[in-house]
XYZ file of C-alpha atoms in Angstrom:
664
model
C -6.244 -9.311 39.772
C -6.570 -12.772 40.901
C -9.401 -13.212 38.091
C -6.747 -11.907 35.637
C -4.622 -13.753 36.749
C -6.520 -17.354 36.291
C -7.999 -15.805 33.194
C -4.549 -15.479 31.848
C -3.428 -18.604 32.832
C -6.183 -20.589 30.840
C -5.157 -18.724 27.562
C -1.865 -19.689 28.570
C -1.247 -21.828 25.246
C -2.362 -20.050 22.651
C -0.668 -16.727 23.824
C 3.170 -18.667 24.876
C 2.560 -19.881 20.791
C 1.689 -16.865 19.527
C 5.080 -15.632 21.396
C 7.296 -18.357 20.288
C 5.741 -18.220 16.781
C 7.007 -14.011 17.029
C 10.297 -14.556 18.558
C 11.120 -17.263 15.528
C 10.143 -14.863 13.077
C 12.008 -11.847 14.318
C 15.467 -14.367 15.136
C 14.738 -16.052 10.815
C 14.795 -12.333 10.813
C 18.017 -11.276 12.033
C 19.724 -14.544 10.989
C 18.394 -13.188 7.574
C 19.557 -10.210 8.252
C 16.005 -8.600 6.346
C 16.078 -5.425 5.095
C 14.443 -3.724 8.245
C 15.700 -5.365 11.244
C 19.631 -4.000 9.566
C 18.336 -0.622 8.949
C 17.847 -0.375 13.175
C 21.198 -2.446 13.026
C 22.782 -0.128 10.976
C 21.542 3.412 12.336
C 22.806 1.373 15.765
C 25.991 1.439 14.586
C 25.733 4.949 13.631
C 25.630 5.968 17.518
C 28.215 4.087 18.923
C 30.361 5.087 16.366
C 29.471 8.943 17.025
C 29.138 7.839 20.769
C 33.037 6.006 20.476
C 34.541 7.886 17.778
C 38.068 8.308 17.410
C 38.634 12.557 18.698
C 42.382 13.212 17.529
C 43.746 13.240 14.512
C 45.407 10.973 12.130
C 49.450 11.087 12.478
C 49.919 8.498 10.265
C 48.632 8.890 7.036
C 48.570 12.802 4.249
C 45.962 13.685 1.528
C 47.335 15.276 -0.926
C 44.952 16.818 -2.626
C 44.486 18.079 -6.345
C 41.428 20.803 -5.083
C 39.824 24.205 -6.931
C 43.336 25.985 -5.185
C 46.044 23.340 -8.025
C 43.714 23.954 -10.483
C 43.170 27.432 -10.505
C 47.169 28.183 -10.633
C 47.949 25.777 -12.790
C 45.342 24.377 -15.040
C 42.127 22.326 -15.453
C 41.760 18.428 -15.334
C 43.378 16.769 -17.119
C 46.325 17.911 -16.009
C 49.608 16.550 -18.856
C 50.867 13.560 -17.552
C 54.146 14.957 -16.577
C 52.540 17.321 -14.249
C 50.703 14.679 -11.990
C 54.828 12.958 -12.547
C 56.500 16.041 -10.386
C 53.766 16.227 -8.409
C 54.527 12.577 -7.639
C 58.904 12.783 -7.387
C 57.576 16.078 -5.102
C 56.472 13.808 -2.568
C 58.615 10.847 -2.750
C 61.825 13.685 -1.865
C 59.638 14.091 1.233
C 60.036 10.785 2.197
C 57.183 8.939 2.574
C 56.438 5.092 4.586
C 54.018 4.560 0.682
C 52.587 6.643 -1.816
C 49.198 5.926 -3.239
C 47.550 7.422 -6.560
C 43.543 7.172 -6.205
C 43.740 8.616 -9.986
C 42.713 5.848 -12.789
C 44.746 7.349 -15.442
C 43.084 4.924 -18.615
C 43.197 7.108 -21.807
C 46.012 8.526 -23.264
C 47.876 12.002 -22.385
C 46.252 14.082 -25.763
C 48.964 17.329 -24.429
C 52.212 14.547 -25.044
C 54.360 14.883 -27.965
C 54.102 11.496 -28.981
C 50.822 11.851 -28.736
C 50.058 15.122 -30.709
C 53.078 13.061 -33.964
C 50.876 10.112 -33.752
C 47.191 12.775 -34.592
C 49.021 14.893 -37.326
C 49.268 11.161 -39.032
C 46.725 9.367 -38.687
C 44.884 13.373 -39.485
C 46.862 14.814 -41.901
C 49.434 12.053 -43.237
C 52.526 14.976 -41.606
C 55.252 13.581 -40.003
C 55.712 16.269 -36.763
C 59.590 15.795 -35.699
C 60.858 17.454 -32.281
C 63.910 17.681 -31.144
C 65.776 19.027 -28.549
C 63.515 17.697 -26.177
C 64.069 14.489 -24.407
C 62.576 10.966 -25.367
C 61.137 9.952 -22.272
C 59.257 13.918 -22.350
C 58.503 13.916 -25.550
C 55.982 11.099 -23.705
C 53.796 11.945 -21.091
C 51.925 8.195 -19.205
C 55.541 6.515 -20.199
C 56.823 9.181 -17.950
C 54.503 8.790 -15.252
C 54.121 5.336 -15.366
C 58.314 5.448 -15.495
C 58.316 8.120 -12.184
C 55.694 5.599 -10.832
C 58.285 3.008 -11.239
C 60.618 4.927 -9.286
C 58.874 6.116 -6.134
C 57.292 2.758 -5.481
C 53.950 4.308 -6.081
C 50.730 2.190 -5.298
C 48.144 2.465 -8.400
C 44.650 2.220 -8.768
C 42.148 0.050 -11.023
C 38.656 -0.317 -10.890
C 36.637 -3.848 -10.462
C 33.513 -4.025 -11.796
C 31.647 -7.315 -10.966
C 28.324 -6.932 -13.166
C 30.590 -5.675 -16.597
C 33.144 -6.335 -18.510
C 36.095 -4.508 -18.946
C 39.081 -5.115 -21.185
C 41.928 -6.128 -19.614
C 44.406 -3.143 -21.066
C 47.554 -3.685 -18.612
C 49.056 -6.214 -16.610
C 47.503 -6.878 -13.488
C 50.043 -6.694 -10.878
C 49.352 -6.123 -7.019
C 53.057 -6.435 -5.313
C 51.589 -8.197 -2.417
C 49.540 -11.248 -2.327
C 47.633 -13.109 0.233
C 48.415 -16.620 2.095
C 46.660 -18.995 4.998
C 43.190 -19.280 4.764
C 41.653 -18.384 1.309
C 38.739 -21.381 1.414
C 37.676 -19.968 3.676
C 36.206 -16.284 2.263
C 33.942 -16.070 -0.318
C 35.006 -12.532 -1.995
C 33.073 -11.459 -4.744
C 34.365 -11.683 -8.256
C 35.098 -8.902 -10.408
C 34.160 -9.829 -14.140
C 36.566 -6.994 -15.331
C 38.680 -5.146 -14.449
C 39.515 -0.990 -15.562
C 43.139 -0.290 -15.453
C 45.300 2.819 -16.679
C 46.486 2.324 -19.834
C 49.273 -0.226 -20.859
C 52.306 2.717 -20.440
C 51.117 3.554 -16.647
C 50.530 -0.102 -15.844
C 53.358 -2.089 -17.145
C 54.958 0.139 -15.266
C 53.843 -0.189 -11.989
C 54.593 -2.833 -9.512
C 52.184 -2.051 -7.265
C 48.291 -2.323 -7.054
C 45.017 -2.169 -5.235
C 41.737 -1.659 -6.282
C 39.160 1.711 -5.055
C 35.707 0.297 -5.073
C 33.641 1.788 -2.356
C 30.567 0.882 -1.210
C 27.950 2.349 -0.396
C 25.050 0.480 1.905
C 21.030 1.509 0.582
C 21.322 4.213 2.598
C 24.380 5.524 0.187
C 25.781 5.926 3.231
C 29.970 4.263 3.421
C 30.129 1.953 6.461
C 31.593 -1.375 4.966
C 34.444 -0.932 2.501
C 36.699 -4.068 0.578
C 39.941 -4.802 1.287
C 39.937 -7.990 -1.090
C 38.679 -9.023 -4.284
C 38.938 -11.661 -6.466
C 39.746 -11.274 -10.403
C 40.962 -14.719 -12.629
C 41.645 -16.822 -9.194
C 43.953 -14.075 -8.105
C 43.131 -11.922 -4.219
C 44.215 -9.064 -4.790
C 44.286 -5.269 -2.145
C 42.096 -2.334 -2.163
C 44.097 1.141 -2.940
C 44.629 0.993 1.422
C 45.891 -1.552 2.414
C 48.633 -1.841 -0.825
C 49.670 1.251 0.461
C 49.842 -0.366 4.173
C 51.580 -2.791 3.804
C 53.934 -1.551 1.772
C 54.389 1.432 4.462
C 55.170 -1.668 6.303
C 57.146 -3.441 3.997
C 55.089 -6.413 3.333
C 55.180 -7.872 0.619
C 52.575 -11.135 2.020
C 49.841 -11.019 4.292
C 47.754 -13.772 5.885
C 44.582 -14.974 5.890
C 43.337 -16.719 9.257
C 40.489 -18.566 10.060
C 38.603 -18.370 14.096
C 35.423 -18.981 15.412
C 34.555 -15.136 15.454
C 35.362 -14.926 11.976
C 38.104 -14.176 9.635
C 41.449 -12.130 9.831
C 43.758 -10.936 7.218
C 47.235 -10.391 9.139
C 49.805 -7.845 8.532
C 53.023 -8.525 10.282
C 51.906 -8.072 13.936
C 48.784 -6.435 12.787
C 45.559 -8.694 12.824
C 42.243 -7.282 11.436
C 39.211 -8.792 11.940
C 37.390 -9.067 7.812
C 34.286 -10.962 6.762
C 33.619 -13.631 5.125
C 33.325 -11.111 1.896
C 36.763 -9.412 2.822
C 35.236 -6.362 4.038
C 35.887 -4.228 6.710
C 34.081 -1.721 9.329
C 35.449 1.121 9.253
C 36.155 3.034 12.538
C 36.226 6.584 11.515
C 37.415 9.806 13.562
C 35.442 12.665 14.974
C 35.634 14.954 11.241
C 37.131 14.552 8.375
C 39.558 16.964 9.081
C 41.264 14.652 11.197
C 42.811 12.896 8.848
C 44.677 15.812 7.195
C 45.163 17.399 3.679
C 48.203 19.376 1.673
C 47.065 20.830 -1.060
C 49.075 19.767 -4.430
C 49.788 23.436 -5.132
C 51.151 23.090 -2.080
C 53.197 20.401 -3.343
C 54.378 21.416 -6.609
C 54.609 25.019 -5.240
C 57.810 23.273 -2.044
C 55.819 25.491 0.442
C 54.662 22.565 2.248
C 56.835 22.838 5.396
C 59.000 19.982 5.932
C 58.528 16.390 7.385
C 54.608 17.378 7.106
C 55.003 13.949 4.938
C 57.707 11.819 5.977
C 57.140 8.093 7.260
C 53.263 8.355 6.573
C 51.242 7.012 3.325
C 50.597 9.866 0.707
C 47.255 9.057 -0.619
C 47.523 11.471 -3.775
C 43.442 12.018 -5.088
C 40.918 14.614 -6.717
C 38.952 16.364 -4.228
C 37.623 19.705 -6.685
C 34.171 19.503 -6.029
C 33.071 19.468 -9.669
C 35.096 15.608 -10.036
C 31.255 14.416 -7.223
C 33.798 11.676 -5.585
C 32.782 12.320 -2.097
C 31.074 9.323 0.513
C 28.534 10.302 3.277
C 30.184 8.131 5.910
C 28.293 7.069 9.843
C 29.204 9.568 11.048
C 27.423 11.844 9.154
C 30.778 13.649 7.576
C 31.646 13.857 3.634
C 34.842 12.289 3.016
C 36.237 12.534 -0.447
C 37.476 9.159 -1.946
C 41.720 9.839 -1.331
C 40.612 10.386 1.961
C 38.132 7.482 2.780
C 41.337 5.700 1.645
C 43.481 7.360 3.720
C 40.964 6.972 6.672
C 41.109 2.989 5.931
C 44.900 3.234 6.275
C 44.834 4.843 9.336
C 42.436 2.137 10.831
C 44.961 -0.658 9.047
C 47.841 0.442 10.787
C 45.964 0.766 13.866
C 44.311 -2.570 13.670
C 40.998 -0.165 15.083
C 38.377 -2.012 12.272
C 35.657 -3.117 14.324
C 34.379 -6.910 13.969
C 30.555 -8.537 13.035
C 31.249 -11.699 14.804
C 30.729 -14.259 13.320
C 27.961 -16.023 15.484
C 25.822 -12.674 15.679
C 22.768 -14.067 13.720
C 22.795 -17.524 15.360
C 23.201 -15.339 18.755
C 20.694 -13.414 18.033
C 18.240 -16.080 17.007
C 19.388 -17.683 20.410
C 18.825 -14.240 22.121
C 15.174 -13.944 20.289
C 14.024 -17.678 20.792
C 15.514 -17.262 25.122
C 13.969 -13.388 25.539
C 10.435 -14.641 24.436
C 10.384 -17.078 27.301
C 11.831 -15.367 29.994
C 8.784 -12.384 28.630
C 5.927 -15.420 28.098
C 7.443 -16.472 32.221
C 6.930 -13.490 33.391
C 3.888 -12.075 31.475
C 2.455 -15.816 33.735
C 4.322 -15.407 37.097
C 4.569 -11.333 37.990
C 0.659 -10.270 38.937
C 2.858 -6.986 39.290
C 2.566 -5.239 35.720
C 6.080 -3.501 37.039
C 7.561 -6.152 38.414
C 6.706 -7.704 34.243
C 8.423 -4.035 33.387
C 10.854 -3.589 34.805
C 11.658 -7.849 33.294
C 11.083 -6.091 29.724
C 13.555 -3.256 30.365
C 16.650 -5.191 32.130
C 15.833 -7.405 28.980
C 16.476 -4.088 26.909
C 19.123 -2.089 28.746
C 20.944 -5.257 29.860
C 22.048 -6.224 25.768
C 22.602 -2.686 25.533
C 25.018 -2.134 27.800
C 26.677 -5.353 26.804
C 27.122 -4.352 23.004
C 28.747 -1.029 24.098
C 31.348 -2.371 26.306
C 32.365 -4.372 23.959
C 32.512 -1.506 21.198
C 34.126 1.237 23.035
C 36.479 -1.663 25.111
C 37.084 -4.892 21.840
C 35.652 -2.578 19.168
C 33.257 -4.987 17.822
C 29.946 -4.447 16.640
C 27.064 -7.561 18.209
C 23.663 -6.727 15.717
C 20.921 -6.832 18.471
C 17.853 -5.277 16.537
C 16.405 -8.364 16.187
C 16.019 -9.336 20.089
C 15.462 -5.984 21.251
C 12.671 -4.735 19.056
C 11.047 -8.736 19.770
C 11.474 -7.321 23.366
C 9.857 -4.904 22.688
C 6.444 -6.364 21.246
C 6.183 -8.960 23.017
C 6.006 -6.412 25.850
C 3.616 -4.334 23.916
C 1.801 -7.050 23.263
C 1.752 -8.601 26.536
C 0.571 -5.165 28.517
C -2.213 -4.281 26.070
C -2.810 -7.995 26.829
C -3.505 -7.450 30.404
C -4.758 -4.423 30.516
C -7.580 -5.571 27.680
C -8.456 -8.243 29.911
C -8.591 -6.218 33.478
C -10.249 -4.166 31.300
C -13.082 -7.185 31.252
C -12.693 -8.072 34.278
C -13.794 -4.777 35.288
C -16.623 -4.356 33.334
C -18.058 -7.965 33.964
C -17.646 -7.098 37.494
C -19.150 -3.785 37.643
C -22.147 -5.246 35.406
C -22.477 -7.848 38.587
C -22.801 -4.405 40.590
C -24.807 -2.609 38.675
C -27.369 -6.008 38.920
C -26.019 -6.114 42.584
C -27.905 -2.917 43.000
C -30.738 -3.135 41.391
C -31.534 -5.812 43.055
C -30.808 -4.130 45.521
C -33.499 -1.658 45.229
C -36.079 -2.983 43.559
C -35.829 -5.399 46.634
C -36.458 -2.122 49.179
C -39.151 -0.590 46.653
C -40.806 -3.922 46.408
C -41.557 -3.602 50.287
C -42.747 0.231 49.907
C -45.165 -1.002 47.281
C -46.698 -4.200 48.890
C -47.581 -1.042 51.179
C -49.234 0.884 48.641
C -50.882 -1.988 46.502
C -52.638 0.865 44.348
C -49.342 2.832 43.535
C -49.427 -0.713 40.960
C -46.584 0.235 38.425
C -46.591 3.807 39.117
C -42.852 2.846 40.347
C -41.709 1.863 36.399
C -43.298 4.724 34.908
C -41.471 7.327 36.891
C -38.263 5.436 36.717
C -38.941 5.665 33.205
C -39.877 9.589 33.234
C -35.794 10.769 35.265
C -34.126 9.235 32.625
C -35.384 10.517 30.353
C -35.642 13.969 31.462
C -32.140 13.605 32.405
C -31.176 12.412 29.457
C -33.137 15.679 27.821
C -31.414 17.415 30.124
C -27.240 16.681 28.717
C -29.174 16.580 25.040
C -29.782 20.686 25.532
C -26.196 21.017 27.310
C -27.995 21.972 30.975
C -25.560 20.865 33.912
C -22.702 18.811 31.858
C -20.476 18.158 34.543
C -23.497 16.452 36.974
C -25.762 14.719 34.463
C -22.548 12.361 32.503
C -24.242 8.782 31.664
C -22.754 7.470 34.925
C -25.218 9.325 36.811
C -28.226 9.383 35.296
C -27.539 5.863 35.408
C -28.180 5.454 38.597
C -30.536 8.226 38.752
C -32.517 5.437 36.513
C -31.217 2.642 39.495
C -32.118 4.990 42.304
C -35.772 6.398 41.369
C -37.893 3.835 42.984
C -36.799 4.292 46.279
C -38.661 7.777 46.532
C -41.799 6.442 48.472
C -39.869 4.030 50.590
C -41.173 5.938 52.825
C -44.360 5.315 52.999
C -43.506 2.008 55.164
C -43.380 3.828 57.690
C -46.681 5.600 57.446
C -49.921 3.923 59.155
C -52.475 2.146 56.592
C -55.071 3.646 58.034
C -53.877 7.390 56.481
C -51.990 5.266 54.329
C -54.869 3.280 52.760
C -57.233 5.976 53.700
C -59.664 5.994 50.542
C -60.571 10.355 50.963
C -59.088 13.076 51.403
C -57.160 13.279 54.386
C -57.284 15.898 56.875
C -54.554 18.341 57.857
C -53.223 16.005 61.094
C -53.186 13.316 58.878
C -51.187 14.992 55.883
C -48.807 15.819 58.735
C -47.960 12.489 58.920
C -48.324 11.680 55.493
C -45.512 14.274 54.851
C -43.621 12.645 56.885
C -42.639 9.842 54.233
C -40.320 12.027 52.931
C -37.841 11.537 55.890
C -38.525 7.904 57.044
C -37.011 7.138 52.914
C -34.354 9.573 53.208
C -33.475 7.696 57.384
C -34.413 4.538 56.015
C -31.992 4.639 52.299
C -29.175 6.120 55.330
C -29.848 3.597 57.688
C -28.797 0.603 55.172
C -26.688 3.259 53.545
C -23.827 3.598 56.385
C -23.185 -0.386 55.831
C -21.912 0.247 52.913
C -17.630 0.899 53.375
C -16.885 2.155 48.971
C -19.302 2.644 47.136
C -22.030 4.247 48.604
C -25.017 4.238 45.618
C -28.011 4.707 48.225
C -26.480 8.555 49.091
C -28.185 9.765 45.553
C -31.526 7.238 46.747
C -31.394 8.800 49.814
C -31.845 12.773 47.911
C -34.577 11.700 45.724
C -36.818 10.222 48.470
C -36.021 13.107 50.882
C -36.231 15.713 47.924
C -38.760 14.695 45.887
C -41.735 17.044 47.523
C -39.816 19.844 47.609
C -40.871 22.826 45.809
C -38.883 25.384 44.136
C -40.433 28.152 45.053
C -39.974 26.236 49.023
C -43.547 25.980 49.281
C -42.886 21.938 49.369
C -41.801 19.591 52.541
C -40.128 17.887 54.667
C -37.786 21.157 54.786
C -39.160 24.097 52.361
C -35.794 23.410 50.414
C -36.086 26.552 47.855
C -34.375 27.079 44.263
C -30.544 25.009 43.545
C -30.534 24.021 47.583
C -32.918 20.862 46.716
C -31.345 18.434 44.631
C -31.568 17.886 41.135
C -32.508 14.239 40.803
C -34.898 15.548 43.612
C -36.236 18.293 41.388
C -37.368 15.911 38.450
C -38.283 13.554 40.345
C -40.649 15.840 40.964
C -41.560 16.625 37.578
C -42.153 12.751 36.644
C -44.018 12.332 40.234
C -46.403 14.517 39.945
C -47.255 13.780 36.174
C -47.986 9.899 37.316
C -50.081 11.155 40.402
C -52.780 12.954 37.489
C -52.855 10.459 35.468
C -53.238 7.120 37.869
C -56.178 6.602 39.963
C -55.460 7.443 43.785
C -57.787 6.419 46.182
C -58.490 9.830 46.603
C -59.574 10.537 43.012
C -59.669 9.564 39.229
C -57.369 9.624 37.361
C -56.518 13.175 35.269
C -56.223 13.077 31.024
C -52.987 13.830 29.341
C -53.950 17.115 28.453
C -55.279 18.054 31.646
C -52.901 17.199 33.387
C -50.246 18.740 31.511
C -52.433 22.288 31.927
C -52.348 22.246 35.178
C -48.500 21.330 35.730
C -47.747 24.333 32.755
C -49.283 26.282 36.020
C -47.089 25.552 38.440
C -44.306 26.462 36.141
C -42.043 28.456 38.665
C -43.742 27.546 41.515
C -43.509 23.920 42.675
C -40.917 23.240 38.812
C -37.776 24.141 38.026
C -39.088 25.764 34.625
C -36.195 24.265 32.390
C -37.092 20.835 34.171
C -40.416 20.944 33.772
C -39.496 22.424 29.339
C -37.386 19.613 29.424
C -40.154 16.746 30.218
C -43.191 18.657 27.971
C -40.288 18.671 24.626
C -40.115 14.604 25.330
C -44.781 14.830 25.292
C -44.083 11.350 22.576
C -41.318 9.977 24.657
C -43.035 10.200 27.829
C -46.561 8.699 26.576
C -44.630 5.791 25.309
C -43.469 5.318 28.952
C -46.504 6.078 31.014
C -49.008 3.313 27.684
C -46.277 0.384 28.234
C -45.632 0.677 31.872
C -50.239 1.583 32.583
C -51.948 -0.573 35.184
C -54.211 -3.187 33.680
C -57.079 -1.976 36.194
C -57.415 1.397 36.216
C -57.773 4.527 34.406
C -54.488 5.307 32.905
C -55.564 2.541 29.819
C -58.549 3.959 29.773
C -57.334 8.156 29.028
C -53.726 7.822 27.335
């Protein structure tokens, strides 16, 4: 691995530059809050919200819902405004801390007697008159406005950021804001949709009902403050909370971590745009809800609304006023306002520090430097993995602790994703460099093997000069036969590419044992006597012992073991009549069986001191006659199947001085 480390050190400059470049890319991306990192941060916020969910009932808010049961019993929406006024009066009798109406009354009540008089006058020119009806009940809208004024209810309005609506009523808020307003960059509303003048003009307190969905359709961040014509307006929940606390003013304070909204003793975190991150209870049902029907019928338990902020809204499914939250729960509009009011009263809103973006940039650069340093210093893959794991786990633990203990959410997608990418690239780089180093080492080892084998084979060749290119030809015959066997599915577990290559390298040593045969026998120009043949046959065992003796000095990767098998068994015969040990069938190693075919064929087509060369055709005819006795049938069949390849090898490595040139 020292060589791997040296290679990495040589490549350090450009690898460091790559690491720094990626660190800057991820850091700037985090600073700009680009979409992919923003999405990951949102997922992180959702998981933390679910993990640290407030598993308790909200005790300071109550939703009064105009639900399906109310509509079924009292008539479809819109109700006459006097009925809504009656609902607010009943709620006020229960002594709540504040009442907020999450309903926009942007059109006149057409069931009002005054509206009917006007319709008949306009359409038919007829003047309608009513007797016995109090004047305040002849105008439903005016009556509702009067009741909202009497109970001090907070009315709703909607601000448009990209459209202009004419102002149909006064834009009184009932509360104001002071302090470091210049530190905020509030959205500037271009228009407002308000209740009709008969209602809006009598409503002393109001708040906007704008909600804000993220790009994935989930409500996480809600607006608390917006600006219209230079005046800062509160949201409906904020206005109701200030009413419940008896406050007419809120104070904006700017700090190192970001701006805050001070409501009496409450310090509420907001961002530069006057928005707040919700921290919801475990379930929508944790925010208690009562049916408007129960309130109007007097069926509501005593004290159910006392001292609470009551949000009156329409929750029937047909109005589609529902919002998906970070908990995966769906909240109605009124319930979402109630959840925000509860967060305000509990001061449990979540803060994202103002310096979160620059901090992510700094963390990206720090992580990039640490990983680069650790990559080149730690030779152990395990220690580097530990460093990368620490750089992921430590920020996650700190971020989790800050969220749970202080309600601070630290977006960390940029540095965490950078660590994953850089550590992945580092590990891949180490693996690639190590593999290339191993490949070079293997190539050097194979060259060493080949040199060793060729040197040993050269010794045998000097003793038997008539063999000529016999060693080269048999080497290539053996490989060709083995590859054909592999192609046809023979011995797939043994005939791997590595085995075939080692077989190719080892084949030249098949006759190395001839160095132990006396020259008088080895070089005799004629047939050997029985006694001489017995000595000659010992070359197989001599070869095996020579190779094994050499192999005994190798501690690892004993590549000569296969060469010993070839040298010791290539004269064994399939029927057991061969030498030196009379092995038969599969007791003969596969390498020896393959070598026997290659060796005998080459001996037949080559000149020897005791014979002239046979032709290729005659040699094959003789070998077919030995099928099943000298040769294993399937190996001979493989040899015969590649006859053109065998001929090409014989011609390529032919002996110029022998008869093979003429006969092939």
